[in-house]
Amino acid sequence: MAPRVSVIIPARNAGPYIGQTLTSLAAQQVAFEAIVINDGSSDTTAEVVAAHSAKDPRFTLIEGPAKGVSAARNAGFEQTSAPWVLYLDADDLLAADALGRFIDTAENAPIAVLGGVSRISEDGSALPGDSNLDLVPQRDHLSALLRKNFVVNGGALLIRRSVIEEVGGYDTSLAYGEDWEFWCRLAERGDFATVPGGPVLLYRQLPGGANYQARGSVFARNVPCLRKIADNPSMRARLGGRLSSILRARQIDIFWSGVRSEFQFGTRARALTIALGGLFLYPDSVARPKLALRFLRSILR
């Protein structure tokens, strides 16, 4: 049976988690193919994946370019063929019925299908949090996504292959925010459909994850992924003078996400120091009470 979904999994030193990730994928009831890109791992990642692929022909291990997650995702895409694509991280888990629910919703989705995300800790236990789908408006997803990353993680977004070909894949020049910039280019083509019901993805929160690694640049005023959007001619043509204020909101969001990561995985004293500095840098943060309340709930749980 031809696969309906191509699942692309970049993996670098994911040995402790990737077995669980592949097991959650193997349980899906939709025909899929999975390409795991070993992106320069120095641990047991390749061995774990090879063991799965030896038992299950739906899994294929390839050696990636070891040039970062964006290059790995692009390389994986070139090896796939299904009409729908899911970019799954090597430490996250799919809900048991995730692909089925994605495909059920995809019939009337011209661009992509977005599902709910639930966060889990390093050991897999559930973490409290609000649903990302609460942030999705009824229309104009592009403007909302430019302000706030409501996709959260690539494993929650099933994308039409033809649309990926149109937008050109991931930008390999970006070290952080590359996924959000890619999703914004998708949203230029139209709004996303959403999967009803509970979460489709269990998103593992790790102390060494990308969000925590990026926290050191929270005071940066020139964020490369924001600059990419600001310099995008089609974005400027579509949004005009609104684009600067929209990206200002996103910059504020990136800042407070960095504060939250420091609070959760770093030191609370440093998080407080950064937060106080942010009130001077971004005094307009107080003009967004709903997001401020969401932020406070996320760190006080």
Protein backbone atom coordinates (compact mmCIF):
# COMPACT_ATOMS: atom_id res chain seq x y z
CA MET A 1 0.00 0.00 0.00
CA ALA A 2 1.36 3.40 -0.97
CA PRO A 3 2.04 5.61 2.05
CA ARG A 4 -0.38 8.43 2.72
CA VAL A 5 2.00 10.25 5.07
CA SER A 6 5.76 10.75 4.95
CA VAL A 7 7.20 11.23 8.44
CA ILE A 8 10.58 12.98 8.55
CA ILE A 9 12.59 12.65 11.76
CA PRO A 10 15.92 14.48 12.15
CA ALA A 11 17.94 12.93 14.97
CA ARG A 12 21.15 14.00 16.67
CA ASN A 13 22.11 12.21 19.89
CA ALA A 14 18.52 11.18 20.53
CA GLY A 15 19.40 7.68 21.73
CA PRO A 16 17.54 7.87 25.07
CA TYR A 17 14.24 8.89 23.44
CA ILE A 18 14.04 7.90 19.79
CA GLY A 19 12.99 4.32 20.48
CA GLN A 20 9.84 5.59 22.19
CA THR A 21 9.24 8.02 19.33
CA LEU A 22 9.43 5.28 16.71
CA THR A 23 7.23 2.97 18.78
CA SER A 24 4.54 5.66 18.96
CA LEU A 25 4.75 6.03 15.20
CA ALA A 26 4.69 2.29 14.51
CA ALA A 27 1.34 2.02 16.32
CA GLN A 28 -0.43 4.35 13.87
CA GLN A 29 -3.21 2.87 11.71
CA VAL A 30 -2.48 4.98 8.61
CA ALA A 31 -0.05 3.86 5.90
CA PHE A 32 3.15 5.83 6.32
CA GLU A 33 6.83 5.89 5.46
CA ALA A 34 9.35 7.23 7.97
CA ILE A 35 12.75 8.66 7.10
CA VAL A 36 15.10 9.11 10.06
CA ILE A 37 18.07 11.34 9.30
CA ASN A 38 21.06 10.64 11.53
CA ASP A 39 22.41 14.17 11.80
CA GLY A 40 25.92 13.53 13.10
CA SER A 41 25.04 11.56 16.23
CA SER A 42 27.80 10.31 18.52
CA ASP A 43 25.56 8.12 20.69
CA THR A 44 23.34 5.07 20.05
CA THR A 45 20.80 6.88 17.83
CA ALA A 46 21.76 5.04 14.62
CA GLU A 47 21.78 1.64 16.34
CA VAL A 48 18.32 2.17 17.86
CA VAL A 49 16.86 3.25 14.51
CA ALA A 50 18.57 0.40 12.66
CA ALA A 51 16.99 -2.09 15.04
CA HIS A 52 13.54 -0.67 14.33
CA SER A 53 14.06 -0.59 10.56
CA ALA A 54 15.24 -4.22 10.59
CA LYS A 55 11.86 -5.23 12.03
CA ASP A 56 9.65 -2.71 10.23
CA PRO A 57 10.22 -1.78 6.55
CA ARG A 58 8.28 1.45 7.01
CA PHE A 59 11.36 2.91 8.71
CA THR A 60 14.47 3.97 6.80
CA LEU A 61 17.69 5.33 8.29
CA ILE A 62 19.83 7.67 6.23
CA GLU A 63 23.01 9.51 7.10
CA GLY A 64 22.35 13.22 6.97
CA PRO A 65 24.60 16.12 6.05
CA ALA A 66 25.28 16.91 9.75
CA LYS A 67 24.64 20.57 9.00
CA GLY A 68 21.77 21.14 11.42
CA VAL A 69 18.12 20.29 11.75
CA SER A 70 16.93 22.33 8.74
CA ALA A 71 19.36 20.67 6.34
CA ALA A 72 18.38 17.28 7.79
CA ARG A 73 14.68 17.96 7.27
CA ASN A 74 15.26 19.10 3.70
CA ALA A 75 17.38 16.03 2.99
CA GLY A 76 14.68 13.78 4.42
CA PHE A 77 12.01 15.43 2.31
CA GLU A 78 13.94 14.56 -0.85
CA GLN A 79 13.70 10.88 0.09
CA THR A 80 9.91 10.80 0.51
CA SER A 81 6.92 10.54 -1.79
CA ALA A 82 3.62 10.67 0.12
CA PRO A 83 1.13 13.50 -0.51
CA TRP A 84 1.22 14.56 3.16
CA VAL A 85 4.31 15.26 5.26
CA LEU A 86 4.87 15.37 9.03
CA TYR A 87 8.12 16.66 10.56
CA LEU A 88 8.43 14.78 13.86
CA ASP A 89 11.17 15.47 16.40
CA ALA A 90 13.18 12.49 17.62
CA ASP A 91 12.20 12.89 21.28
CA ASP A 92 8.45 13.51 20.90
CA LEU A 93 5.54 11.06 20.86
CA LEU A 94 2.44 10.79 18.70
CA ALA A 95 -0.94 10.07 20.25
CA ALA A 96 -2.11 6.57 19.32
CA ASP A 97 -4.64 7.86 16.77
CA ALA A 98 -2.73 10.94 15.61
CA LEU A 99 -2.20 10.10 11.93
CA GLY A 100 -5.76 8.84 11.56
CA ARG A 101 -7.20 12.04 12.97
CA PHE A 102 -4.86 14.12 10.83
CA ILE A 103 -5.95 12.33 7.65
CA ASP A 104 -9.65 12.51 8.58
CA THR A 105 -9.29 16.29 8.80
CA ALA A 106 -6.99 16.65 5.77
CA GLU A 107 -9.65 16.01 3.12
CA ASN A 108 -10.74 19.66 3.14
CA ALA A 109 -7.36 21.18 4.05
CA PRO A 110 -5.63 22.91 1.12
CA ILE A 111 -2.47 23.81 3.07
CA ALA A 112 -1.97 21.94 6.34
CA VAL A 113 -3.68 20.40 9.36
CA LEU A 114 -2.81 21.54 12.88
CA GLY A 115 -3.35 19.41 15.96
CA GLY A 116 -3.17 20.01 19.67
CA VAL A 117 0.07 19.75 21.63
CA SER A 118 0.48 18.42 25.16
CA ARG A 119 3.81 18.87 26.95
CA ILE A 120 5.61 16.08 28.78
CA SER A 121 8.69 16.13 30.98
CA GLU A 122 12.00 14.45 30.26
CA ASP A 123 10.77 11.23 31.88
CA GLY A 124 7.50 11.30 29.91
CA SER A 125 5.15 12.44 32.65
CA ALA A 126 2.45 14.94 31.72
CA LEU A 127 3.04 18.65 32.31
CA PRO A 128 0.17 21.10 32.84
CA GLY A 129 -0.46 23.68 30.15
CA ASP A 130 -2.99 25.42 27.95
CA SER A 131 -3.86 24.10 24.50
CA ASN A 132 -2.11 25.72 21.57
CA LEU A 133 -5.38 25.46 19.64
CA ASP A 134 -6.87 28.07 21.97
CA LEU A 135 -4.65 30.61 20.18
CA VAL A 136 -5.80 29.76 16.64
CA PRO A 137 -8.22 32.36 15.22
CA GLN A 138 -11.10 31.53 12.92
CA ARG A 139 -9.34 33.25 10.01
CA ASP A 140 -6.11 35.08 9.04
CA HIS A 141 -3.80 32.52 10.57
CA LEU A 142 -0.77 34.25 9.08
CA SER A 143 -1.15 37.42 11.15
CA ALA A 144 -1.80 35.41 14.31
CA LEU A 145 1.18 33.10 13.69
CA LEU A 146 3.46 36.06 13.03
CA ARG A 147 2.52 37.39 16.46
CA LYS A 148 2.56 34.12 18.39
CA ASN A 149 3.83 30.63 17.58
CA PHE A 150 0.63 28.63 17.98
CA VAL A 151 1.96 25.65 16.01
CA VAL A 152 4.52 25.02 18.78
CA ASN A 153 6.15 21.97 17.22
CA GLY A 154 6.40 20.43 13.76
CA GLY A 155 4.95 17.13 14.91
CA ALA A 156 1.60 18.89 15.30
CA LEU A 157 1.39 20.05 11.66
CA LEU A 158 0.56 17.76 8.73
CA ILE A 159 1.48 19.55 5.49
CA ARG A 160 0.55 19.00 1.86
CA ARG A 161 3.65 17.98 -0.07
CA SER A 162 2.84 20.32 -2.96
CA VAL A 163 2.79 23.33 -0.62
CA ILE A 164 6.23 22.44 0.79
CA GLU A 165 7.51 22.34 -2.77
CA GLU A 166 6.01 25.78 -3.40
CA VAL A 167 7.54 27.48 -0.35
CA GLY A 168 10.94 25.83 -0.74
CA GLY A 169 11.44 23.93 2.52
CA TYR A 170 13.42 25.02 5.56
CA ASP A 171 15.86 27.94 5.54
CA THR A 172 19.22 26.40 6.46
CA SER A 173 20.73 29.79 7.37
CA LEU A 174 18.61 30.01 10.54
CA ALA A 175 19.81 28.36 13.76
CA TYR A 176 16.71 29.17 15.84
CA GLY A 177 13.17 30.00 14.82
CA GLU A 178 13.65 28.15 11.53
CA ASP A 179 10.49 26.13 12.05
CA TRP A 180 8.33 29.20 12.83
CA GLU A 181 9.68 31.04 9.77
CA PHE A 182 8.83 27.99 7.62
CA TRP A 183 5.31 27.74 9.06
CA CYS A 184 4.73 31.44 8.36
CA ARG A 185 5.57 30.87 4.69
CA LEU A 186 3.05 28.04 4.68
CA ALA A 187 0.41 30.27 6.28
CA GLU A 188 0.92 32.80 3.48
CA ARG A 189 -0.75 30.24 1.21
CA GLY A 190 -3.85 29.99 3.38
CA ASP A 191 -5.26 29.06 6.77
CA PHE A 192 -4.71 25.69 8.44
CA ALA A 193 -7.43 23.19 9.28
CA THR A 194 -7.48 22.05 12.91
CA VAL A 195 -7.92 18.56 14.34
CA PRO A 196 -10.82 18.34 16.80
CA GLY A 197 -10.45 16.59 20.12
CA GLY A 198 -7.42 16.06 22.32
CA PRO A 199 -3.73 16.50 21.51
CA VAL A 200 -2.06 14.65 18.66
CA LEU A 201 1.47 15.27 19.92
CA LEU A 202 3.27 14.82 23.23
CA TYR A 203 6.05 17.41 23.14
CA ARG A 204 8.98 16.53 25.40
CA GLN A 205 10.48 19.44 27.34
CA LEU A 206 14.22 18.96 27.81
CA PRO A 207 16.71 21.16 29.68
CA GLY A 208 19.00 21.04 26.64
CA GLY A 209 16.25 21.72 24.09
CA ALA A 210 16.36 24.42 21.45
CA ASN A 211 14.15 26.81 23.40
CA TYR A 212 16.45 26.69 26.40
CA GLN A 213 19.59 27.00 24.27
CA ALA A 214 18.15 30.12 22.65
CA ARG A 215 17.35 31.81 25.96
CA GLY A 216 20.74 33.55 26.10
CA SER A 217 19.71 35.82 23.22
CA VAL A 218 16.47 37.04 24.77
CA PHE A 219 17.75 40.63 24.92
CA ALA A 220 18.77 40.58 21.24
CA ARG A 221 17.00 43.25 19.23
CA ASN A 222 17.93 41.78 15.83
CA VAL A 223 16.55 38.23 15.77
CA PRO A 224 17.48 36.49 12.46
CA CYS A 225 14.16 34.67 11.97
CA LEU A 226 12.29 37.96 12.46
CA ARG A 227 14.60 39.69 10.00
CA LYS A 228 13.89 36.97 7.43
CA ILE A 229 10.18 37.69 7.69
CA ALA A 230 10.68 41.46 7.67
CA ASP A 231 12.78 41.21 4.50
CA ASN A 232 10.38 38.82 2.74
CA PRO A 233 8.92 40.80 -0.21
CA SER A 234 5.64 38.89 -0.27
CA MET A 235 5.13 39.43 3.46
CA ARG A 236 5.76 43.17 3.08
CA ALA A 237 3.43 43.37 0.09
CA ARG A 238 0.67 41.53 1.91
CA LEU A 239 0.89 43.22 5.30
CA GLY A 240 2.36 46.62 4.47
CA GLY A 241 2.82 48.91 7.44
CA ARG A 242 1.25 46.35 9.80
CA LEU A 243 4.24 44.04 9.50
CA SER A 244 6.50 46.02 11.86
CA SER A 245 3.98 46.12 14.67
CA ILE A 246 3.11 42.46 14.18
CA LEU A 247 6.77 41.45 14.41
CA ARG A 248 7.18 43.64 17.47
CA ALA A 249 4.56 41.47 19.14
CA ARG A 250 6.47 38.35 18.09
CA GLN A 251 9.72 39.79 19.46
CA ILE A 252 8.01 40.34 22.80
CA ASP A 253 6.72 36.76 22.69
CA ILE A 254 10.22 35.39 21.98
CA PHE A 255 11.57 37.39 24.91
CA TRP A 256 9.06 36.06 27.44
CA SER A 257 9.45 32.52 26.09
CA GLY A 258 13.14 32.86 26.93
CA VAL A 259 12.25 34.01 30.43
CA ARG A 260 9.98 30.99 30.87
CA SER A 261 12.72 28.61 29.68
CA GLU A 262 15.19 30.14 32.14
CA PHE A 263 12.62 29.82 34.92
CA GLN A 264 11.89 26.18 34.10
CA PHE A 265 15.37 24.87 33.29
CA GLY A 266 17.84 27.48 34.51
CA THR A 267 17.79 29.58 37.65
CA ARG A 268 14.81 31.50 38.96
CA ALA A 269 17.06 34.35 40.09
CA ARG A 270 18.34 34.87 36.56
CA ALA A 271 14.83 34.53 35.16
CA LEU A 272 13.66 37.29 37.50
CA THR A 273 16.58 39.54 36.51
CA ILE A 274 15.81 39.05 32.82
CA ALA A 275 12.10 39.66 33.40
CA LEU A 276 12.79 42.97 35.16
CA GLY A 277 14.99 44.03 32.26
CA GLY A 278 12.23 43.05 29.87
CA LEU A 279 9.78 45.43 31.50
CA PHE A 280 12.10 48.27 30.52
CA LEU A 281 12.87 46.92 27.03
CA TYR A 282 9.29 45.91 26.25
CA PRO A 283 6.95 48.06 28.33
CA ASP A 284 4.21 47.34 25.79
CA SER A 285 4.16 43.75 27.10
CA VAL A 286 1.54 44.87 29.61
CA ALA A 287 -0.76 45.74 26.70
CA ARG A 288 -1.26 42.00 26.05
CA PRO A 289 -3.08 40.86 29.23
CA LYS A 290 -4.35 37.53 27.86
CA LEU A 291 -0.86 36.39 26.86
CA ALA A 292 0.58 37.76 30.10
CA LEU A 293 -1.91 35.65 32.06
CA ARG A 294 -1.05 32.59 29.95
CA PHE A 295 2.65 33.20 30.66
CA LEU A 296 2.07 33.51 34.41
CA ARG A 297 0.00 30.32 34.51
CA SER A 298 2.76 28.44 32.67
CA ILE A 299 5.44 29.31 35.23
CA LEU A 300 3.34 29.11 38.38
CA ARG A 301 2.03 25.57 37.81
